[in-house]
Amino acid sequence: MENPTFLVASLLLAVLAVFTVLRAVRIVPQARARNIERLGRYHRTLKPGLNFVIPYIDRVYPVIDLREQVVSFKPQPVITEDNLVVEIDTVLYFQVTDPRAAAYEIADFLQAVEQLTVTTLRNVVGSMDLERTLTSRDTINNQLRGVLDEATGKWGLRVNRVEIKAIDPPQTIKDAMEKQMRAERDKRAAILNAEGQRQSQILTAEGDEQAAVLRAEGDRTAQVLKAEGQSQAIDEVFQAVHRNDPDPKLLAYQYLQMLPELAQGPGNTFWVIPSEVTSALNDVSRAFTQALPQSPATRQTASDRPANGPPPTPPRPRTPPPRHSPTRPRPTAPHRSPAPRPSPAPRPATRSRNRSTPTSTGTRTPRPRAHDRPIPTRPPTP
């Protein structure tokens, strides 16, 4: 029968052997690294994969992450050049490039990076005023990255990026900035409104100018066409009159038709009778008298006159022409049938000043003077 002590010892040795084998085999994940110390001294760095170490002699340190890491630091108070305290929140992107240096060159590289970032940020922002700090984030980021990359190189770190996440000025500064921005917006709105009104007025003026030009051109064209139409109408009438060769009777009738229109104006206090009207009246009178039948006394008087000569002219009275009101009709002698007589020879255009017209009673009524003279307005003589 086997000794129970031997069995226990064998079991302990088997367990120890298994434990030793397990301690000798180390598996390192990808993008990780582990430092090995042998007898208290750095020996080597385990690479990703299956690694073997000497149990109880080699000491394996915790895993170091070789991937790029992101660290967000809490907001830090920073004083600007114009003595304003602002809260700046930063974000740091770094990567461990040397696991040995990261483990032996510095005790806690994360805390070291944070403190270095805060001090560098205060140095950079302290040389800027608030307005420049708010508008120069890229400049601050580049300066921080340069300083941190240079300082953390011996620690086995590489700073890839440094970003400022937020810059919070005091509440009073925020209120002042909000008022300033509101004033700037109101200013831009007023300027844009004024520019729009100016542009609108300019366009309106240009439109009015073009409309006035087009309207003037239209009026000019209409007047030209109207004048051309009137000219053509006058030309047609003139040609028709000369083509039909009107006699003096028609012209005298036209004169008589125009006389009432001369006195129809409401402001006419006097009007002028041209000298041609008298000749027209003579032609009309002669046209009516020649058309009437002759009495026996008129035939006797006509037989006593010479055959080829004009009738004897009785003496001319020297009575002045009566004055008449422009609003009353001129009195005329009663019409009687004159004796028929042969048509007299055509008279010259120039007449004597006080020439009179013979009537059937043998007296002569004075004619108006040959020159046109306006008759003044005053009441008739009783």
Coordinates of C-alpha atoms in Angstrom, one line a residue:
M1 CA 0.0 0.0 0.0
E2 CA 1.3 3.3 -1.0
N3 CA 2.4 6.0 1.5
P4 CA -0.2 8.8 1.8
T5 CA 2.6 11.3 2.4
F6 CA 4.1 10.4 -1.0
L7 CA 0.9 11.0 -2.7
V8 CA 0.4 14.4 -1.1
A9 CA 3.9 15.4 -2.1
S10 CA 3.4 14.2 -5.6
L11 CA 0.1 16.2 -5.9
L12 CA 1.8 19.4 -4.6
L13 CA 4.7 19.0 -7.1
A14 CA 2.2 18.6 -9.9
V15 CA 0.3 21.7 -8.9
L16 CA 3.6 23.6 -8.6
A17 CA 4.7 22.5 -12.0
V18 CA 1.4 23.6 -13.6
F19 CA 1.6 27.0 -11.9
T20 CA 5.2 27.4 -13.0
V21 CA 4.4 26.6 -16.6
L22 CA 1.5 29.1 -16.5
R23 CA 3.8 31.8 -15.1
A24 CA 6.4 31.1 -17.8
V25 CA 3.9 31.7 -20.6
R26 CA 2.8 35.3 -21.2
I27 CA 0.4 36.4 -24.0
V28 CA 0.5 40.1 -24.9
P29 CA -2.4 41.6 -27.0
Q30 CA -1.8 43.7 -30.1
A31 CA -0.8 47.3 -29.6
R32 CA 0.3 46.5 -26.1
A33 CA 3.6 46.1 -24.4
R34 CA 5.0 44.8 -21.1
N35 CA 8.3 45.5 -19.5
I36 CA 10.4 42.6 -18.0
E37 CA 12.7 43.0 -15.0
R38 CA 15.2 40.3 -14.2
L39 CA 16.5 40.3 -10.7
G40 CA 15.4 43.9 -10.3
R41 CA 16.9 45.2 -13.5
Y42 CA 15.2 46.0 -16.8
H43 CA 15.7 43.1 -19.1
R44 CA 13.4 43.5 -22.1
T45 CA 9.9 44.5 -23.4
L46 CA 7.5 41.8 -24.4
K47 CA 6.1 42.1 -27.9
P48 CA 2.5 41.3 -28.9
G49 CA 1.9 37.5 -29.1
L50 CA 3.2 34.5 -27.1
N51 CA 6.2 35.2 -24.9
F52 CA 8.1 33.0 -22.4
V53 CA 9.7 34.3 -19.2
I54 CA 11.6 32.6 -16.4
P55 CA 9.2 32.2 -13.4
Y56 CA 10.3 33.5 -10.1
I57 CA 13.2 35.4 -11.7
D58 CA 11.6 37.7 -14.3
R59 CA 9.1 40.3 -13.1
V60 CA 6.5 41.3 -15.6
Y61 CA 5.1 44.8 -15.3
P62 CA 1.5 45.8 -16.2
V63 CA 0.4 46.3 -19.8
I64 CA 1.2 49.6 -21.5
D65 CA -1.2 50.8 -24.2
L66 CA 0.6 51.8 -27.4
R67 CA -2.5 53.2 -29.1
E68 CA -3.2 57.0 -29.3
Q69 CA -5.0 58.1 -26.2
V70 CA -7.3 61.0 -25.6
V71 CA -7.2 62.9 -22.2
S72 CA -9.6 65.7 -21.4
F73 CA -8.5 67.9 -18.6
K74 CA -10.8 69.8 -16.4
P75 CA -11.1 73.6 -17.0
Q76 CA -8.2 75.6 -15.7
P77 CA -8.3 79.3 -14.7
V78 CA -6.0 81.4 -16.9
I79 CA -5.3 85.1 -16.6
T80 CA -5.0 87.0 -19.9
E81 CA -2.8 90.0 -20.7
D82 CA -5.7 92.4 -19.9
N83 CA -6.1 90.9 -16.4
L84 CA -9.2 88.8 -17.1
V85 CA -9.7 85.4 -15.7
V86 CA -11.0 82.8 -18.2
E87 CA -11.7 79.1 -17.8
I88 CA -10.0 77.0 -20.5
D89 CA -10.8 73.4 -21.1
T90 CA -8.3 71.4 -23.2
V91 CA -8.1 68.0 -24.9
L92 CA -4.8 66.2 -25.4
Y93 CA -4.1 63.5 -28.0
F94 CA -0.9 61.5 -27.3
Q95 CA 0.7 58.1 -28.0
V96 CA 3.3 56.0 -26.1
T97 CA 6.2 55.3 -28.5
D98 CA 8.8 53.9 -26.0
P99 CA 7.3 51.7 -23.2
R100 CA 10.7 51.5 -21.4
A101 CA 11.0 55.4 -21.2
A102 CA 7.3 55.8 -20.3
A103 CA 7.9 53.4 -17.4
Y104 CA 11.3 54.4 -16.2
E105 CA 11.8 58.1 -17.2
I106 CA 8.7 59.4 -15.3
A107 CA 6.6 58.0 -12.5
D108 CA 3.1 59.0 -13.9
F109 CA 3.2 60.3 -17.4
L110 CA -0.5 61.3 -17.5
Q111 CA -0.2 63.6 -14.5
A112 CA 3.0 65.0 -16.0
V113 CA 1.3 65.7 -19.3
E114 CA -1.6 67.4 -17.6
Q115 CA 0.5 69.7 -15.5
L116 CA 2.7 70.6 -18.4
T117 CA -0.3 71.4 -20.5
V118 CA -1.7 73.7 -17.8
T119 CA 1.6 75.6 -17.3
T120 CA 2.2 76.0 -21.1
L121 CA -1.3 77.1 -21.6
R122 CA -1.0 79.8 -19.0
N123 CA 2.3 81.0 -20.5
V124 CA 0.8 81.2 -24.0
V125 CA -2.6 82.8 -23.1
G126 CA -0.9 85.2 -20.6
S127 CA 0.7 87.0 -23.6
M128 CA -2.7 87.6 -25.3
D129 CA -5.7 89.7 -24.6
L130 CA -9.2 88.4 -24.3
E131 CA -10.2 89.2 -27.9
R132 CA -7.1 87.7 -29.4
T133 CA -7.5 84.6 -27.1
L134 CA -11.0 84.0 -28.4
T135 CA -10.0 84.4 -32.0
S136 CA -6.5 82.7 -32.0
R137 CA -7.3 79.1 -31.0
D138 CA -5.2 77.6 -33.8
T139 CA -2.2 79.7 -32.7
I140 CA -2.6 78.5 -29.1
N141 CA -3.0 74.9 -30.2
N142 CA 0.2 75.0 -32.3
Q143 CA 2.2 76.5 -29.6
L144 CA 1.0 74.0 -27.0
R145 CA 1.7 71.1 -29.3
G146 CA 5.2 72.3 -30.0
V147 CA 6.1 72.8 -26.3
L148 CA 4.5 69.5 -25.2
D149 CA 6.0 67.4 -28.0
E150 CA 9.5 68.7 -27.2
A151 CA 9.1 68.1 -23.4
T152 CA 7.5 64.7 -23.6
G153 CA 9.8 63.2 -26.2
K154 CA 12.2 61.9 -23.5
W155 CA 9.3 60.3 -21.7
G156 CA 8.6 58.1 -24.6
L157 CA 5.5 60.0 -25.6
R158 CA 4.4 61.8 -28.7
V159 CA 1.8 64.6 -28.5
N160 CA -0.2 64.5 -31.7
R161 CA -2.8 67.3 -31.1
V162 CA -3.8 69.7 -28.5
E163 CA -7.3 71.2 -28.8
I164 CA -9.0 73.9 -26.7
K165 CA -12.4 72.7 -26.1
A166 CA -13.9 75.8 -24.4
I167 CA -12.9 79.3 -23.3
D168 CA -15.3 80.7 -20.7
P169 CA -14.9 84.3 -19.8
P170 CA -16.6 85.8 -16.7
Q171 CA -20.4 86.4 -16.8
T172 CA -20.0 90.2 -16.9
I173 CA -17.7 89.9 -19.9
K174 CA -20.2 87.6 -21.5
D175 CA -23.0 90.2 -21.0
A176 CA -20.8 93.0 -22.4
M177 CA -19.9 90.8 -25.4
E178 CA -23.5 90.0 -26.0
K179 CA -24.4 93.7 -26.0
Q180 CA -21.6 94.4 -28.3
M181 CA -22.6 91.6 -30.7
R182 CA -26.2 92.8 -30.5
A183 CA -25.1 96.4 -31.4
E184 CA -23.0 95.1 -34.3
R185 CA -26.0 93.1 -35.6
D186 CA -28.2 96.2 -35.3
K187 CA -25.5 98.3 -37.1
R188 CA -25.2 95.8 -39.9
A189 CA -29.0 95.6 -40.1
A190 CA -29.3 99.4 -40.3
I191 CA -26.5 99.5 -43.0
L192 CA -28.2 96.8 -45.0
N193 CA -31.6 98.5 -44.7
A194 CA -30.0 101.8 -45.8
E195 CA -28.3 100.1 -48.7
G196 CA -31.5 98.5 -49.7
Q197 CA -33.4 101.8 -49.5
R198 CA -30.7 103.6 -51.5
Q199 CA -30.7 100.9 -54.1
S200 CA -34.5 101.0 -54.3
Q201 CA -34.5 104.7 -54.7
I202 CA -31.8 104.5 -57.4
L203 CA -33.8 101.9 -59.3
T204 CA -37.0 103.9 -58.9
A205 CA -35.3 107.0 -60.1
E206 CA -33.8 105.2 -63.1
G207 CA -37.2 103.7 -63.8
D208 CA -38.9 107.1 -63.6
E209 CA -36.2 108.6 -65.9
Q210 CA -36.6 105.8 -68.4
A211 CA -40.4 106.2 -68.2
A212 CA -40.1 110.0 -68.7
V213 CA -37.8 109.5 -71.6
L214 CA -40.1 106.9 -73.2
R215 CA -43.2 109.1 -72.5
A216 CA -41.5 112.1 -74.0
E217 CA -40.5 110.0 -77.1
G218 CA -44.1 108.8 -77.3
D219 CA -45.4 112.4 -77.0
R220 CA -42.9 113.6 -79.6
T221 CA -43.9 110.7 -82.0
A222 CA -47.6 111.4 -81.4
Q223 CA -47.1 115.1 -82.1
V224 CA -45.0 114.4 -85.2
L225 CA -47.7 112.0 -86.5
K226 CA -50.4 114.5 -85.6
A227 CA -48.6 117.3 -87.4
E228 CA -48.0 115.1 -90.4
G229 CA -51.7 114.1 -90.4
Q230 CA -52.7 117.8 -90.2
S231 CA -50.2 118.7 -92.8
Q232 CA -51.6 116.0 -95.1
A233 CA -55.2 117.1 -94.4
I234 CA -54.3 120.7 -95.2
D235 CA -52.5 119.7 -98.3
E236 CA -55.5 117.6 -99.4
V237 CA -57.9 120.4 -98.7
F238 CA -55.7 122.9 -100.5
Q239 CA -55.4 120.6 -103.5
A240 CA -59.1 120.0 -103.5
V241 CA -59.9 123.7 -103.3
H242 CA -57.5 124.6 -106.1
R243 CA -58.6 121.6 -108.1
N244 CA -62.3 122.6 -107.9
D245 CA -61.6 126.4 -108.5
P246 CA -64.1 127.9 -106.1
D247 CA -65.7 131.3 -107.0
P248 CA -65.8 134.3 -104.7
K249 CA -69.4 133.5 -103.6
L250 CA -68.3 130.3 -101.8
L251 CA -65.5 132.2 -100.1
A252 CA -67.9 134.9 -99.0
Y253 CA -70.2 132.3 -97.6
Q254 CA -67.4 130.8 -95.6
Y255 CA -66.6 134.3 -94.2
L256 CA -70.1 134.7 -93.1
Q257 CA -70.0 131.3 -91.3
M258 CA -66.9 132.2 -89.4
L259 CA -68.2 135.6 -88.1
P260 CA -70.4 134.2 -85.3
E261 CA -67.5 132.0 -84.1
L262 CA -65.4 135.1 -83.7
A263 CA -67.8 136.6 -81.1
Q264 CA -68.6 133.4 -79.2
G265 CA -65.7 133.6 -76.7
P266 CA -66.8 134.6 -73.1
G267 CA -63.9 137.0 -72.7
N268 CA -64.3 138.8 -76.0
T269 CA -65.0 142.5 -75.3
F270 CA -64.2 143.6 -78.8
W271 CA -63.5 141.9 -82.1
V272 CA -62.0 143.0 -85.4
I273 CA -63.8 142.7 -88.7
P274 CA -61.3 142.3 -91.5
S275 CA -61.6 144.4 -94.7
E276 CA -62.2 141.3 -96.8
V277 CA -65.6 140.8 -95.0
T278 CA -67.0 143.9 -96.8
S279 CA -66.0 142.6 -100.2
A280 CA -67.5 139.3 -99.2
L281 CA -70.8 141.0 -98.2
N282 CA -70.9 142.8 -101.5
D283 CA -70.4 139.6 -103.4
V284 CA -73.2 137.9 -101.4
S285 CA -75.5 140.9 -101.8
R286 CA -74.7 141.0 -105.5
A287 CA -75.4 137.3 -105.8
F288 CA -78.9 137.7 -104.2
T289 CA -79.8 140.9 -106.2
Q290 CA -78.9 139.3 -109.5
A291 CA -81.2 136.4 -108.8
L292 CA -84.3 138.6 -108.1
P293 CA -86.8 139.7 -110.9
Q294 CA -86.6 143.4 -111.9
S295 CA -89.6 145.8 -111.5
P296 CA -90.8 148.2 -114.4
A297 CA -89.2 151.2 -112.7
T298 CA -85.9 149.4 -112.4
R299 CA -86.0 148.4 -116.1
Q300 CA -86.7 152.1 -117.0
T301 CA -83.7 153.2 -114.9
A302 CA -81.5 150.6 -116.4
S303 CA -82.6 151.6 -120.0
D304 CA -81.6 155.2 -119.3
R305 CA -78.1 154.2 -118.4
P306 CA -75.3 154.1 -121.0
A307 CA -74.8 150.7 -122.5
N308 CA -71.0 150.4 -122.0
G309 CA -70.3 152.7 -119.0
P310 CA -70.7 152.4 -115.3
P311 CA -73.7 154.0 -113.6
P312 CA -73.3 157.7 -112.5
T313 CA -72.0 158.0 -109.0
P314 CA -74.0 160.3 -106.7
P315 CA -72.3 162.6 -104.3
R316 CA -70.8 160.8 -101.2
P317 CA -72.2 161.9 -97.8
R318 CA -69.7 162.9 -95.1
T319 CA -71.5 161.3 -92.2
P320 CA -69.2 159.4 -89.8
P321 CA -69.8 155.7 -89.4
P322 CA -72.0 154.9 -86.4
R323 CA -70.4 153.2 -83.4
H324 CA -72.0 150.0 -82.2
S325 CA -71.5 147.8 -79.2
P326 CA -69.7 144.5 -79.8
T327 CA -72.5 142.7 -78.1
R328 CA -75.3 144.2 -80.2
P329 CA -76.0 143.5 -83.8
R330 CA -75.0 146.2 -86.2
P331 CA -78.2 148.0 -87.6
T332 CA -78.7 147.7 -91.4
A333 CA -81.0 149.4 -93.8
P334 CA -84.1 147.6 -94.9
H335 CA -83.6 145.5 -97.9
R336 CA -85.4 146.5 -101.0
S337 CA -85.3 145.0 -104.4
P338 CA -82.7 146.9 -106.5
A339 CA -83.2 147.5 -110.1
P340 CA -81.3 145.0 -112.3
R341 CA -78.2 146.3 -113.8
P342 CA -75.3 144.8 -115.7
S343 CA -72.4 143.3 -113.7
P344 CA -69.8 146.0 -113.1
A345 CA -66.3 145.5 -114.0
P346 CA -64.0 143.9 -111.4
R347 CA -62.8 146.5 -108.9
P348 CA -59.2 146.8 -107.7
A349 CA -58.2 145.3 -104.4
T350 CA -57.4 148.7 -102.8
R351 CA -60.5 150.8 -102.0
S352 CA -61.0 154.3 -100.8
R353 CA -61.3 154.9 -97.1
N354 CA -64.8 156.4 -97.1
R355 CA -66.3 154.5 -100.0
S356 CA -70.1 153.9 -99.6
T357 CA -72.6 151.5 -101.1
P358 CA -75.6 152.8 -103.1
T359 CA -79.0 151.7 -102.0
S360 CA -82.4 151.7 -103.8
T361 CA -83.4 155.1 -102.3
G362 CA -80.5 156.9 -103.9
T363 CA -78.5 157.4 -100.6
R364 CA -75.3 155.7 -99.7
T365 CA -74.5 154.1 -96.4
P366 CA -70.9 154.5 -95.3
R367 CA -68.7 151.4 -95.3
P368 CA -66.1 150.5 -92.7
R369 CA -62.6 151.7 -93.3
A370 CA -60.3 149.5 -95.3
H371 CA -57.8 149.1 -92.5
D372 CA -58.7 146.8 -89.6
R373 CA -59.3 148.8 -86.5
P374 CA -60.6 147.3 -83.2
I375 CA -63.8 148.9 -82.0
P376 CA -63.5 149.8 -78.3
T377 CA -66.1 148.5 -75.8
R378 CA -68.4 151.1 -74.5
P379 CA -72.2 151.7 -74.3
P380 CA -74.0 152.8 -77.5
T381 CA -74.7 156.5 -78.0
P382 CA -78.4 157.3 -77.4

